[in-house]
mmCIF file of C-alpha atoms in Angstrom:
data_model
loop_
_atom_site.group_PDB
_atom_site.id
_atom_site.type_symbol
_atom_site.label_atom_id
_atom_site.label_comp_id
_atom_site.label_asym_id
_atom_site.label_seq_id
_atom_site.Cartn_x
_atom_site.Cartn_y
_atom_site.Cartn_z
ATOM 1 C CA MET A 17 112.084 118.373 46.003
ATOM 2 C CA SER A 18 110.123 120.476 43.501
ATOM 3 C CA LEU A 19 110.226 124.269 43.538
ATOM 4 C CA PRO A 20 106.630 124.650 44.788
ATOM 5 C CA ALA A 21 107.343 122.191 47.605
ATOM 6 C CA ALA A 22 110.612 123.909 48.503
ATOM 7 C CA PHE A 23 108.842 127.248 48.825
ATOM 8 C CA GLY A 24 105.705 125.826 50.396
ATOM 9 C CA HIS A 25 106.533 127.259 53.812
ATOM 10 C CA PRO A 26 104.868 130.697 54.224
ATOM 11 C CA LEU A 27 108.151 132.424 55.124
ATOM 12 C CA ALA A 28 109.957 130.983 52.112
ATOM 13 C CA ALA A 29 107.038 131.897 49.845
ATOM 14 C CA THR A 30 107.055 135.450 51.200
ATOM 15 C CA ILE A 31 110.792 135.823 50.574
ATOM 16 C CA LEU A 32 110.318 134.475 47.039
ATOM 17 C CA THR A 33 107.445 136.934 46.428
ATOM 18 C CA LEU A 34 109.551 139.892 47.543
ATOM 19 C CA ALA A 35 112.505 138.706 45.452
ATOM 20 C CA VAL A 36 110.316 138.452 42.340
ATOM 21 C CA SER A 37 108.938 141.944 42.990
ATOM 22 C CA ALA A 38 112.444 143.348 43.458
ATOM 23 C CA ILE A 39 113.711 141.731 40.240
ATOM 24 C CA GLY A 40 110.706 142.873 38.214
ATOM 25 C CA GLY A 41 110.839 146.367 39.695
ATOM 26 C CA GLY A 42 114.577 146.647 39.163
ATOM 27 C CA ALA A 43 114.239 145.619 35.519
ATOM 28 C CA ALA A 44 111.482 148.176 34.888
ATOM 29 C CA HIS A 45 113.549 150.861 36.646
ATOM 30 C CA LEU A 46 116.636 150.067 34.587
ATOM 31 C CA ILE A 47 114.789 150.508 31.289
ATOM 32 C CA GLY A 48 113.554 153.895 32.483
ATOM 33 C CA LEU A 49 109.834 153.351 33.121
ATOM 34 C CA PRO A 50 108.258 155.894 35.497
ATOM 35 C CA ALA A 51 107.352 154.237 38.815
ATOM 36 C CA GLY A 52 109.312 151.218 37.578
ATOM 37 C CA TRP A 53 109.948 149.735 41.004
ATOM 38 C CA LEU A 54 106.208 149.662 41.696
ATOM 39 C CA MET A 55 104.784 148.775 38.295
ATOM 40 C CA GLY A 56 107.461 146.199 37.428
ATOM 41 C CA GLY A 57 107.147 144.507 40.804
ATOM 42 C CA ALA A 58 103.353 144.264 40.594
ATOM 43 C CA LEU A 59 103.468 142.798 37.086
ATOM 44 C CA ALA A 60 106.235 140.304 37.923
ATOM 45 C CA VAL A 61 104.448 138.938 41.005
ATOM 46 C CA THR A 62 101.160 138.731 39.090
ATOM 47 C CA ILE A 63 102.802 136.647 36.356
ATOM 48 C CA ALA A 64 104.489 134.456 38.980
ATOM 49 C CA ALA A 65 101.181 133.852 40.757
ATOM 50 C CA MET A 66 99.376 132.994 37.521
ATOM 51 C CA LEU A 67 102.154 130.524 36.641
ATOM 52 C CA GLY A 68 101.535 128.693 39.910
ATOM 53 C CA MET A 69 104.505 129.983 41.882
ATOM 54 C CA PRO A 70 103.837 130.106 45.643
ATOM 55 C CA VAL A 71 102.980 133.726 46.468
ATOM 56 C CA SER A 72 102.494 134.913 50.022
ATOM 57 C CA MET A 73 101.872 138.270 51.704
ATOM 58 C CA PRO A 74 101.191 137.830 55.455
ATOM 59 C CA ASP A 75 98.731 140.180 57.128
ATOM 60 C CA ARG A 76 101.402 141.622 59.427
ATOM 61 C CA LEU A 77 103.680 142.438 56.520
ATOM 62 C CA ARG A 78 100.718 143.983 54.718
ATOM 63 C CA ASP A 79 100.182 146.283 57.717
ATOM 64 C CA VAL A 80 103.872 147.241 57.619
ATOM 65 C CA ILE A 81 103.434 148.130 53.941
ATOM 66 C CA PHE A 82 100.433 150.302 54.764
ATOM 67 C CA VAL A 83 102.404 152.158 57.429
ATOM 68 C CA LEU A 84 105.338 152.717 55.059
ATOM 69 C CA ILE A 85 102.990 154.023 52.352
ATOM 70 C CA GLY A 86 101.370 156.384 54.834
ATOM 71 C CA MET A 87 104.752 157.642 56.010
ATOM 72 C CA SER A 88 105.950 158.107 52.430
ATOM 73 C CA MET A 89 102.831 160.001 51.390
ATOM 74 C CA GLY A 90 103.071 162.268 54.422
ATOM 75 C CA ALA A 91 106.741 162.989 53.815
ATOM 76 C CA SER A 92 105.989 163.766 50.144
ATOM 77 C CA VAL A 93 103.317 166.380 50.867
ATOM 78 C CA ALA A 94 104.136 169.666 49.196
ATOM 79 C CA PRO A 95 104.534 172.628 51.588
ATOM 80 C CA ASP A 96 101.883 174.595 49.687
ATOM 81 C CA SER A 97 99.343 171.747 49.667
ATOM 82 C CA LEU A 98 96.762 173.786 51.558
ATOM 83 C CA SER A 99 96.738 176.358 48.750
ATOM 84 C CA LEU A 100 95.050 173.741 46.534
ATOM 85 C CA LEU A 101 91.985 173.574 48.781
ATOM 86 C CA ALA A 102 90.123 176.203 46.761
ATOM 87 C CA SER A 103 90.116 173.939 43.703
ATOM 88 C CA TRP A 104 88.936 170.813 45.504
ATOM 89 C CA PRO A 105 85.145 171.427 45.284
ATOM 90 C CA ILE A 106 85.357 171.197 41.499
ATOM 91 C CA SER A 107 87.353 167.972 41.482
ATOM 92 C CA LEU A 108 85.264 166.436 44.282
ATOM 93 C CA ALA A 109 82.052 167.155 42.363
ATOM 94 C CA ALA A 110 83.654 165.512 39.324
ATOM 95 C CA LEU A 111 84.620 162.534 41.492
ATOM 96 C CA ALA A 112 81.003 162.005 42.572
ATOM 97 C CA LEU A 113 79.789 162.313 38.966
ATOM 98 C CA GLU A 114 82.308 159.826 37.598
ATOM 99 C CA LEU A 115 81.513 157.242 40.305
ATOM 100 C CA VAL A 116 77.851 157.255 39.257
ATOM 101 C CA ILE A 117 78.776 156.918 35.565
ATOM 102 C CA ILE A 118 81.329 154.142 36.183
ATOM 103 C CA VAL A 119 79.005 151.998 38.289
ATOM 104 C CA ALA A 120 76.024 152.469 35.966
ATOM 105 C CA ALA A 121 77.928 151.918 32.714
ATOM 106 C CA THR A 122 80.181 149.001 33.707
ATOM 107 C CA GLY A 123 77.443 147.287 35.726
ATOM 108 C CA TRP A 124 75.089 147.485 32.746
ATOM 109 C CA MET A 125 77.802 146.206 30.388
ATOM 110 C CA LEU A 126 78.685 143.199 32.574
ATOM 111 C CA THR A 127 75.002 142.336 32.912
ATOM 112 C CA LYS A 128 73.950 142.725 29.285
ATOM 113 C CA VAL A 129 77.090 141.746 27.375
ATOM 114 C CA PHE A 130 78.666 139.118 29.647
ATOM 115 C CA LYS A 131 75.394 137.926 31.171
ATOM 116 C CA LEU A 132 76.603 138.184 34.764
ATOM 117 C CA ASP A 133 73.904 138.219 37.400
ATOM 118 C CA PRO A 134 73.186 141.760 38.685
ATOM 119 C CA GLY A 135 74.828 141.146 42.069
ATOM 120 C CA THR A 136 78.106 140.016 40.497
ATOM 121 C CA ALA A 137 77.987 142.720 37.811
ATOM 122 C CA TYR A 138 77.403 145.699 40.070
ATOM 123 C CA LEU A 139 79.698 144.572 42.899
ATOM 124 C CA SER A 140 82.379 144.109 40.229
ATOM 125 C CA SER A 141 81.714 147.609 38.897
ATOM 126 C CA PHE A 142 82.369 149.509 42.125
ATOM 127 C CA PRO A 143 85.704 151.336 41.690
ATOM 128 C CA GLY A 144 87.328 150.549 45.018
ATOM 129 C CA HIS A 145 86.578 149.573 48.629
ATOM 130 C CA LEU A 146 87.402 145.935 47.803
ATOM 131 C CA SER A 147 87.214 144.664 51.405
ATOM 132 C CA PHE A 148 83.703 146.111 51.818
ATOM 133 C CA VAL A 149 82.634 144.724 48.438
ATOM 134 C CA MET A 150 83.892 141.228 49.284
ATOM 135 C CA GLY A 151 82.244 141.386 52.701
ATOM 136 C CA ILE A 152 78.875 141.989 51.034
ATOM 137 C CA ALA A 153 79.570 139.291 48.435
ATOM 138 C CA ALA A 154 80.225 136.845 51.291
ATOM 139 C CA THR A 155 76.628 137.351 52.467
ATOM 140 C CA GLY A 156 75.361 135.743 49.271
ATOM 141 C CA VAL A 157 75.247 138.637 46.806
ATOM 142 C CA GLY A 158 76.955 137.743 43.530
ATOM 143 C CA ASN A 159 79.791 135.328 42.767
ATOM 144 C CA PRO A 160 82.727 136.224 45.059
ATOM 145 C CA ARG A 161 85.388 134.577 42.866
ATOM 146 C CA GLN A 162 84.342 136.450 39.711
ATOM 147 C CA ILE A 163 84.046 139.707 41.649
ATOM 148 C CA VAL A 164 87.539 139.479 43.117
ATOM 149 C CA ILE A 165 89.100 138.624 39.731
ATOM 150 C CA ILE A 166 87.469 141.601 37.983
ATOM 151 C CA GLN A 167 88.360 143.936 40.859
ATOM 152 C CA VAL A 168 91.988 142.771 41.033
ATOM 153 C CA ILE A 169 92.353 143.158 37.255
ATOM 154 C CA ARG A 170 91.213 146.768 37.686
ATOM 155 C CA ILE A 171 93.798 147.447 40.382
ATOM 156 C CA LEU A 172 96.632 145.826 38.424
ATOM 157 C CA MET A 173 95.794 147.458 35.089
ATOM 158 C CA LEU A 174 95.561 150.929 36.628
ATOM 159 C CA THR A 175 98.918 150.450 38.336
ATOM 160 C CA ILE A 176 100.478 149.493 35.006
ATOM 161 C CA ALA A 177 98.580 151.946 32.794
ATOM 162 C CA VAL A 178 99.578 155.148 34.587
ATOM 163 C CA PRO A 179 103.385 154.784 34.236
ATOM 164 C CA ILE A 180 103.069 153.589 30.641
ATOM 165 C CA GLY A 181 100.751 156.499 29.886
ATOM 166 C CA ALA A 182 103.298 158.855 31.397
ATOM 167 C CA VAL A 183 105.828 157.622 28.822
ATOM 168 C CA PHE A 184 103.723 157.592 25.653
ATOM 169 C CA LEU A 185 101.071 160.247 26.308
ATOM 170 C CA PRO A 186 101.463 164.004 26.822
ATOM 171 C CA ILE A 187 100.929 163.684 30.588
ATOM 172 C CA ASP A 188 103.079 165.836 32.827
ATOM 173 C CA HIS A 189 105.117 163.929 35.343
ATOM 174 C CA PHE A 190 108.051 165.081 37.399
ATOM 175 C CA ALA A 191 111.074 163.612 39.042
ATOM 176 C CA PRO A 192 110.439 163.523 42.793
ATOM 177 C CA PRO A 193 111.977 166.654 44.317
ATOM 178 C CA GLN A 194 115.570 166.274 45.437
ATOM 179 C CA ALA A 195 115.638 166.322 49.213
ATOM 180 C CA ALA A 196 118.228 168.363 51.068
ATOM 181 C CA ALA A 197 117.873 166.263 54.210
ATOM 182 C CA PHE A 198 116.461 162.884 55.166
ATOM 183 C CA LEU A 199 114.733 161.637 58.277
ATOM 184 C CA SER A 200 117.133 160.221 60.869
ATOM 185 C CA PRO A 201 116.640 156.697 62.293
ATOM 186 C CA LEU A 202 115.174 158.187 65.486
ATOM 187 C CA GLN A 203 112.766 160.384 63.508
ATOM 188 C CA LEU A 204 111.724 157.389 61.415
ATOM 189 C CA VAL A 205 110.983 155.320 64.514
ATOM 190 C CA LEU A 206 108.982 158.117 66.164
ATOM 191 C CA LEU A 207 107.055 158.831 62.967
ATOM 192 C CA ALA A 208 106.337 155.117 62.492
ATOM 193 C CA LEU A 209 105.042 154.818 66.058
ATOM 194 C CA GLY A 210 102.743 157.786 65.516
ATOM 195 C CA CYS A 211 101.509 156.319 62.224
ATOM 196 C CA VAL A 212 100.819 152.916 63.790
ATOM 197 C CA ALA A 213 98.970 154.533 66.706
ATOM 198 C CA MET A 214 96.778 156.596 64.389
ATOM 199 C CA GLY A 215 96.196 153.557 62.167
ATOM 200 C CA LEU A 216 94.985 151.512 65.143
ATOM 201 C CA VAL A 217 92.636 154.345 66.121
ATOM 202 C CA PHE A 218 91.225 154.421 62.578
ATOM 203 C CA ILE A 219 90.763 150.644 62.643
ATOM 204 C CA TRP A 220 88.973 150.919 66.013
ATOM 205 C CA LEU A 221 86.711 153.581 64.489
ATOM 206 C CA ARG A 222 86.079 151.189 61.562
ATOM 207 C CA VAL A 223 87.372 153.660 58.995
ATOM 208 C CA PRO A 224 87.797 151.973 55.568
ATOM 209 C CA ALA A 225 91.458 151.062 54.917
ATOM 210 C CA GLY A 226 92.104 152.187 58.488
ATOM 211 C CA MET A 227 95.791 151.375 58.805
ATOM 212 C CA VAL A 228 96.940 153.077 55.616
ATOM 213 C CA LEU A 229 94.625 156.061 56.091
ATOM 214 C CA GLY A 230 95.594 156.452 59.741
ATOM 215 C CA ALA A 231 99.296 156.265 58.967
ATOM 216 C CA MET A 232 98.886 158.736 56.135
ATOM 217 C CA ALA A 233 96.876 161.142 58.307
ATOM 218 C CA ALA A 234 99.483 161.069 61.082
ATOM 219 C CA ALA A 235 102.379 161.649 58.683
ATOM 220 C CA ILE A 236 100.612 164.466 56.806
ATOM 221 C CA LEU A 237 99.508 166.238 59.999
ATOM 222 C CA ALA A 238 103.021 165.991 61.412
ATOM 223 C CA LYS A 239 104.491 167.387 58.172
ATOM 224 C CA LEU A 240 102.032 170.268 57.833
ATOM 225 C CA GLY A 241 102.321 170.918 61.578
ATOM 226 C CA GLY A 242 106.044 171.515 61.233
ATOM 227 C CA LEU A 243 107.161 168.532 63.307
ATOM 228 C CA TYR A 244 109.503 167.505 60.507
ATOM 229 C CA SER A 245 110.518 168.731 57.079
ATOM 230 C CA GLU A 246 112.956 166.016 55.986
ATOM 231 C CA ALA A 247 112.232 163.418 53.299
ATOM 232 C CA MET A 248 112.097 159.643 53.548
ATOM 233 C CA PRO A 249 115.464 157.975 52.820
ATOM 234 C CA ILE A 250 115.580 156.871 49.189
ATOM 235 C CA PRO A 251 116.343 153.180 49.967
ATOM 236 C CA LEU A 252 113.270 153.075 52.216
ATOM 237 C CA VAL A 253 111.106 154.606 49.474
ATOM 238 C CA VAL A 254 112.372 152.015 46.973
ATOM 239 C CA LEU A 255 111.657 149.261 49.505
ATOM 240 C CA THR A 256 108.132 150.635 49.927
ATOM 241 C CA PHE A 257 107.575 150.447 46.155
ATOM 242 C CA ILE A 258 108.879 146.847 46.034
ATOM 243 C CA LEU A 259 106.626 145.807 48.917
ATOM 244 C CA THR A 260 103.601 147.559 47.396
ATOM 245 C CA GLY A 261 104.189 145.888 44.036
ATOM 246 C CA ALA A 262 104.375 142.516 45.785
ATOM 247 C CA LEU A 263 101.138 143.278 47.635
ATOM 248 C CA ILE A 264 99.257 144.186 44.434
ATOM 249 C CA GLY A 265 100.511 141.126 42.558
ATOM 250 C CA SER A 266 99.840 138.762 45.473
ATOM 251 C CA ARG A 267 96.110 139.440 45.159
ATOM 252 C CA PHE A 268 96.123 136.940 42.277
ATOM 253 C CA GLN A 269 97.071 134.161 44.706
ATOM 254 C CA GLY A 270 94.686 131.220 44.507
ATOM 255 C CA ILE A 271 93.060 132.328 41.258
ATOM 256 C CA THR A 272 93.258 129.527 38.694
ATOM 257 C CA LYS A 273 93.932 130.127 35.021
ATOM 258 C CA THR A 274 90.455 128.856 34.158
ATOM 259 C CA GLU A 275 88.802 131.282 36.578
ATOM 260 C CA PHE A 276 90.983 134.120 35.380
ATOM 261 C CA LEU A 277 90.256 133.546 31.700
ATOM 262 C CA ALA A 278 86.527 133.232 32.389
ATOM 263 C CA ALA A 279 86.367 136.653 34.035
ATOM 264 C CA ALA A 280 89.305 138.409 32.368
ATOM 265 C CA LYS A 281 87.533 139.665 29.244
ATOM 266 C CA GLY A 282 84.765 141.347 31.222
ATOM 267 C CA GLY A 283 87.316 142.678 33.718
ATOM 268 C CA LEU A 284 89.544 144.145 31.024
ATOM 269 C CA ILE A 285 86.635 145.806 29.203
ATOM 270 C CA ALA A 286 85.239 147.156 32.483
ATOM 271 C CA THR A 287 88.678 148.546 33.346
ATOM 272 C CA ALA A 288 89.048 150.118 29.899
ATOM 273 C CA MET A 289 85.639 151.757 30.288
ATOM 274 C CA THR A 290 86.610 153.022 33.732
ATOM 275 C CA VAL A 291 89.894 154.486 32.453
ATOM 276 C CA ALA A 292 88.069 156.181 29.568
ATOM 277 C CA ILE A 293 85.456 157.699 31.900
ATOM 278 C CA VAL A 294 88.101 158.933 34.355
ATOM 279 C CA THR A 295 90.172 160.416 31.524
ATOM 280 C CA ILE A 296 87.217 162.287 30.013
ATOM 281 C CA VAL A 297 86.135 163.644 33.396
ATOM 282 C CA THR A 298 89.719 164.655 34.192
ATOM 283 C CA LEU A 299 90.017 166.490 30.866
ATOM 284 C CA GLY A 300 86.937 168.498 31.824
ATOM 285 C CA VAL A 301 88.263 169.295 35.307
ATOM 286 C CA ALA A 302 91.650 170.272 33.861
ATOM 287 C CA GLN A 303 89.957 173.114 31.959
ATOM 288 C CA LEU A 304 88.823 174.617 35.266
ATOM 289 C CA VAL A 305 91.684 173.784 37.625
ATOM 290 C CA ASP A 306 95.324 174.818 37.276
ATOM 291 C CA MET A 307 96.948 171.528 38.185
ATOM 292 C CA PRO A 308 98.984 168.845 36.342
ATOM 293 C CA PHE A 309 96.712 166.513 34.393
ATOM 294 C CA GLY A 310 98.425 163.443 35.828
ATOM 295 C CA GLN A 311 97.881 164.626 39.391
ATOM 296 C CA LEU A 312 94.187 165.204 38.722
ATOM 297 C CA TRP A 313 93.935 161.803 37.027
ATOM 298 C CA LEU A 314 95.492 160.017 40.000
ATOM 299 C CA GLY A 315 93.186 161.848 42.389
ATOM 300 C CA LEU A 316 90.119 160.851 40.385
ATOM 301 C CA SER A 317 91.307 157.366 39.446
ATOM 302 C CA PRO A 318 89.602 154.353 41.037
ATOM 303 C CA GLY A 319 92.761 152.431 41.877
ATOM 304 C CA ALA A 320 93.703 151.124 45.299
ATOM 305 C CA LEU A 321 94.744 153.899 47.681
ATOM 306 C CA GLU A 322 98.121 152.328 48.374
ATOM 307 C CA GLY A 323 98.882 151.886 44.668
ATOM 308 C CA MET A 324 97.744 155.342 43.559
ATOM 309 C CA GLY A 325 99.492 156.957 46.525
ATOM 310 C CA ALA A 326 102.748 155.218 45.682
ATOM 311 C CA LEU A 327 102.396 156.254 42.030
ATOM 312 C CA GLY A 328 101.852 159.843 43.124
ATOM 313 C CA ILE A 329 105.118 159.742 45.046
ATOM 314 C CA ALA A 330 107.011 158.119 42.168
ATOM 315 C CA LEU A 331 105.695 160.604 39.594
ATOM 316 C CA GLY A 332 106.419 163.667 41.733
ATOM 317 C CA TYR A 333 102.826 164.790 42.412
ATOM 318 C CA ASP A 334 101.313 166.346 45.525
ATOM 319 C CA THR A 335 100.175 163.385 47.600
ATOM 320 C CA ALA A 336 97.892 165.445 49.860
ATOM 321 C CA PHE A 337 95.539 166.127 46.938
ATOM 322 C CA ILE A 338 95.604 162.502 45.792
ATOM 323 C CA ALA A 339 95.089 161.111 49.288
ATOM 324 C CA ALA A 340 92.189 163.429 50.114
ATOM 325 C CA HIS A 341 90.277 162.465 46.991
ATOM 326 C CA HIS A 342 90.757 158.751 47.608
ATOM 327 C CA VAL A 343 89.519 159.136 51.175
ATOM 328 C CA ILE A 344 86.400 160.932 49.909
ATOM 329 C CA ARG A 345 85.936 158.229 47.245
ATOM 330 C CA LEU A 346 85.951 155.515 49.926
ATOM 331 C CA LEU A 347 83.409 157.453 51.979
ATOM 332 C CA MET A 348 81.167 157.911 48.939
ATOM 333 C CA LEU A 349 81.389 154.188 48.170
ATOM 334 C CA SER A 350 80.565 153.317 51.789
ATOM 335 C CA VAL A 351 77.176 154.937 51.199
ATOM 336 C CA ALA A 352 76.688 153.924 47.563
ATOM 337 C CA ILE A 353 77.486 150.198 47.825
ATOM 338 C CA PRO A 354 74.707 149.252 50.300
ATOM 339 C CA PHE A 355 72.226 151.439 48.392
ATOM 340 C CA VAL A 356 72.986 149.763 45.042
ATOM 341 C CA VAL A 357 72.926 146.293 46.627
ATOM 342 C CA MET A 358 69.432 147.024 48.012
ATOM 343 C CA LEU A 359 68.320 148.046 44.508
ATOM 344 C CA VAL A 360 69.793 144.844 43.034
ATOM 345 C CA ARG A 361 68.021 142.682 45.602
ATOM 346 C CA TRP A 362 64.745 144.539 44.993
ATOM 347 C CA GLN A 363 65.065 143.939 41.251
ATOM 348 C CA GLU A 364 65.877 140.263 41.830
ATOM 349 C CA ARG A 365 62.790 139.854 44.021
ATOM 350 C CA ARG A 366 60.608 141.513 41.397
ATOM 351 C CA ALA A 367 62.042 139.261 38.686
ATOM 352 C CA GLN A 368 61.442 136.170 40.818
ATOM 353 C CA GLU A 369 57.854 137.238 41.562
ATOM 354 C CA SER A 370 57.274 137.781 37.839
ATOM 355 C CA ARG A 371 58.597 134.298 37.038
ATOM 356 C CA ASN A 372 56.377 132.791 39.727
ATOM 357 C CA ARG A 373 53.299 134.481 38.266
ATOM 358 C CA VAL A 374 54.103 133.190 34.799
ATOM 359 C CA SER A 375 54.597 129.648 36.032
#
């Protein structure tokens, strides 16, 4: 029996995916890369998926990952997080500005340079809210396969770029604070139940990324409310990184090499443009706000919430700041995406009417 056939069962494929993430993450950790467990796992699973290895991440396990990320972010909130509130208007204004620049610049580039139709180009340019973007693409706007490839490249490259940048660039990063005490099994169970309950409420309210945001909100409120002060056990944090890396890499499942290569160049250039825009905006904000550059960059970066949140934990930053900015980014995109899609459709109708008049 061949390897793909042997691991064809979903459970076996899931175990293989997690094993690949653990091996890749462990290797990256051993050579000393920041956030090695996360970045190495994501890269290893991505390579495995592109080589045709069966990769699986069941929806229920994905929800468990979201809950663990939310718990970890809540437990990592700095006690003085609320003191940063005064600086948030500046960074939030910068966030809104950079979203406009990213969508306009990368959408224009994908349309003019790579000749993508406007629907595909602009849905590919939105920095986040992938489920919403793909939902709109499913209604007939753009090419869903090209959109998902470009969007997944963005998520993967940001996850890899931040730890590497922390090694080679003058970006402050810190070892996560050494905890004096860890949550007991009973505390973990109670916190998890609260996170799941809040996540289900967020899903019922149709909040974007409801499970992870709900879990994060419950854990942060409990921490700031004084219900607990202990940290997450280190093995559980490492497990969370391994699972998150597997989740990021598994998004390449079902994408053929031909499809990947066809969209990869545009995706890589769009991601590079996005990183450059975020970096320039962050440099400007850093002149006005007394905060580590890396923390500002993660808050303003357009990566997936779960990936950026996990990186914030691994690099020792205040996760409350990072989480709040990603929540606001999702809300901004919830308004911006339908508006831009209406503009694209209006332009397409005008172009079609013009062609009809000519003919």
